CSV table of C-alpha atoms in Angstrom, one decimal:
chain,number,residue,atom,x,y,z
A,1329,MET,CA,-43.4,68.5,-39.5
A,1330,VAL,CA,-43.4,72.3,-39.2
A,1331,GLU,CA,-41.2,74.1,-41.7
A,1332,LYS,CA,-39.6,77.3,-40.3
A,1333,THR,CA,-38.7,79.1,-43.5
A,1334,LYS,CA,-39.9,82.6,-43.9
A,1335,LEU,CA,-42.3,83.2,-46.8
A,1336,ASP,CA,-41.1,86.4,-48.4
A,1337,GLU,CA,-40.9,88.0,-51.9
A,1338,ASP,CA,-38.0,85.7,-53.0
A,1339,ARG,CA,-36.4,87.9,-55.7
A,1340,GLU,CA,-33.7,85.4,-56.6
A,1341,GLY,CA,-36.2,82.5,-57.1
A,1342,LYS,CA,-37.4,81.2,-60.5
A,1343,TYR,CA,-40.7,82.9,-61.4
A,1344,VAL,CA,-43.7,80.8,-62.4
A,1345,ASP,CA,-47.0,81.5,-64.3
A,1346,PRO,CA,-48.9,84.1,-62.2
A,1347,SER,CA,-52.3,83.0,-63.6
A,1348,HIS,CA,-51.8,79.4,-62.6
A,1349,TYR,CA,-50.7,80.5,-59.1
A,1350,ARG,CA,-53.8,82.9,-58.8
A,1351,GLY,CA,-56.0,79.9,-59.7
A,1352,MET,CA,-54.6,77.8,-57.0
A,1353,ILE,CA,-54.9,80.7,-54.5
A,1354,GLY,CA,-58.5,81.3,-55.6
A,1355,THR,CA,-59.4,77.7,-55.0
A,1356,LEU,CA,-57.9,77.8,-51.5
A,1357,LEU,CA,-59.6,81.1,-50.7
A,1358,TYR,CA,-62.9,79.4,-51.4
A,1359,LEU,CA,-62.2,77.0,-48.6
A,1360,ILE,CA,-61.7,79.6,-45.9
A,1361,ALA,CA,-65.4,79.6,-45.2
A,1362,SER,CA,-65.3,75.9,-44.2
A,1363,GLU,CA,-61.6,75.8,-42.9
A,1364,PRO,CA,-61.0,79.0,-41.0
A,1365,ASP,CA,-57.8,77.5,-39.4
A,1366,LEU,CA,-56.1,77.7,-42.8
A,1367,LYS,CA,-56.9,81.4,-43.3
A,1368,PHE,CA,-53.5,82.7,-42.2
A,1369,ALA,CA,-51.5,80.3,-44.3
A,1370,ILE,CA,-53.6,80.9,-47.4
A,1371,CYS,CA,-53.6,84.7,-47.0
A,1372,MET,CA,-49.8,84.7,-46.6
A,1373,CYS,CA,-49.5,82.9,-49.9
A,1374,ALA,CA,-52.0,85.2,-51.5
A,1375,ARG,CA,-49.7,88.2,-50.9
A,1376,TYR,CA,-47.4,87.1,-53.7
A,1377,GLN,CA,-49.9,86.6,-56.5
A,1378,ALA,CA,-48.2,89.3,-58.7
A,1379,ARG,CA,-44.8,87.7,-59.0
A,1380,PRO,CA,-44.9,84.2,-57.5
A,1381,THR,CA,-41.8,82.0,-57.5
A,1382,GLU,CA,-41.3,78.2,-57.0
A,1383,LYS,CA,-41.0,78.9,-53.3
A,1384,HIS,CA,-44.5,80.2,-53.2
A,1385,VAL,CA,-45.9,77.4,-55.3
A,1386,HIS,CA,-44.2,74.9,-52.9
A,1387,ALA,CA,-46.0,76.6,-49.9
A,1388,VAL,CA,-49.4,76.4,-51.7
A,1389,LYS,CA,-48.8,72.7,-52.6
A,1390,ARG,CA,-47.9,72.1,-48.9
A,1391,ILE,CA,-51.3,73.4,-47.9
A,1392,ILE,CA,-53.0,71.3,-50.5
A,1393,ARG,CA,-51.1,68.2,-49.3
A,1394,TYR,CA,-52.4,69.0,-45.7
A,1395,LEU,CA,-56.0,69.2,-47.0
A,1396,ARG,CA,-55.6,66.0,-48.9
A,1397,GLY,CA,-54.4,64.2,-45.7
A,1398,THR,CA,-57.2,65.6,-43.5
A,1399,VAL,CA,-60.2,65.2,-45.8
A,1400,ASN,CA,-61.7,62.4,-43.7
A,1401,GLN,CA,-61.2,64.0,-40.3
A,1402,GLY,CA,-63.8,66.0,-38.5
A,1403,LEU,CA,-66.0,66.3,-35.4
A,1404,TRP,CA,-69.6,65.3,-35.0
A,1405,TYR,CA,-71.7,66.6,-32.2
A,1406,LEU,CA,-75.1,65.1,-31.7
A,1407,LYS,CA,-78.0,67.6,-31.1
A,1408,ASP,CA,-79.1,65.9,-27.9
A,1409,SER,CA,-75.7,65.4,-26.3
A,1410,SER,CA,-74.6,67.1,-23.1
A,1411,VAL,CA,-71.2,68.2,-24.5
A,1412,ALA,CA,-70.4,71.8,-23.6
A,1413,LEU,CA,-68.3,73.6,-26.1
A,1414,SER,CA,-65.9,76.4,-25.2
A,1415,VAL,CA,-63.9,78.7,-27.5
A,1416,PHE,CA,-60.4,80.1,-27.2
A,1417,ALA,CA,-58.8,82.8,-29.3
A,1418,ASP,CA,-55.1,83.5,-29.5
A,1419,ALA,CA,-54.4,86.9,-30.9
A,1420,ASP,CA,-51.0,87.2,-32.7
A,1421,HIS,CA,-49.9,90.9,-32.3
A,1422,ALA,CA,-47.1,91.9,-34.6
A,1423,GLY,CA,-47.3,88.4,-36.3
A,1424,CYS,CA,-46.3,89.5,-39.8
A,1425,GLN,CA,-42.5,89.1,-40.0
A,1426,VAL,CA,-42.2,91.6,-42.8
A,1427,THR,CA,-44.4,94.5,-41.6
A,1428,ARG,CA,-44.6,93.6,-37.9
A,1429,ARG,CA,-48.4,94.2,-38.1
A,1430,SER,CA,-51.1,92.2,-36.4
A,1431,THR,CA,-52.3,89.2,-38.4
A,1432,SER,CA,-55.3,88.3,-36.3
């Protein structure tokens, strides 16, 4: 299920403890090295470390739930196999809904 809500500053939301939120973001930033597909979502949440609200915590918990559900999934390529790997990159120009800047 893909949620279509825009993650923004949310000035009307209930504020939460910024140090706890920063701790959750720091943990997720550590995973970017091994899970580069999550980089965009984690960096979007990291933008709101100064004044996080419940909306932002909900987005971080959604990422953590995704990780918990995919912990046993992966690909295994044998060294001697004849599988040819190819790469595709999809640039997202003006992907940031707030500043209209490139996010890739």
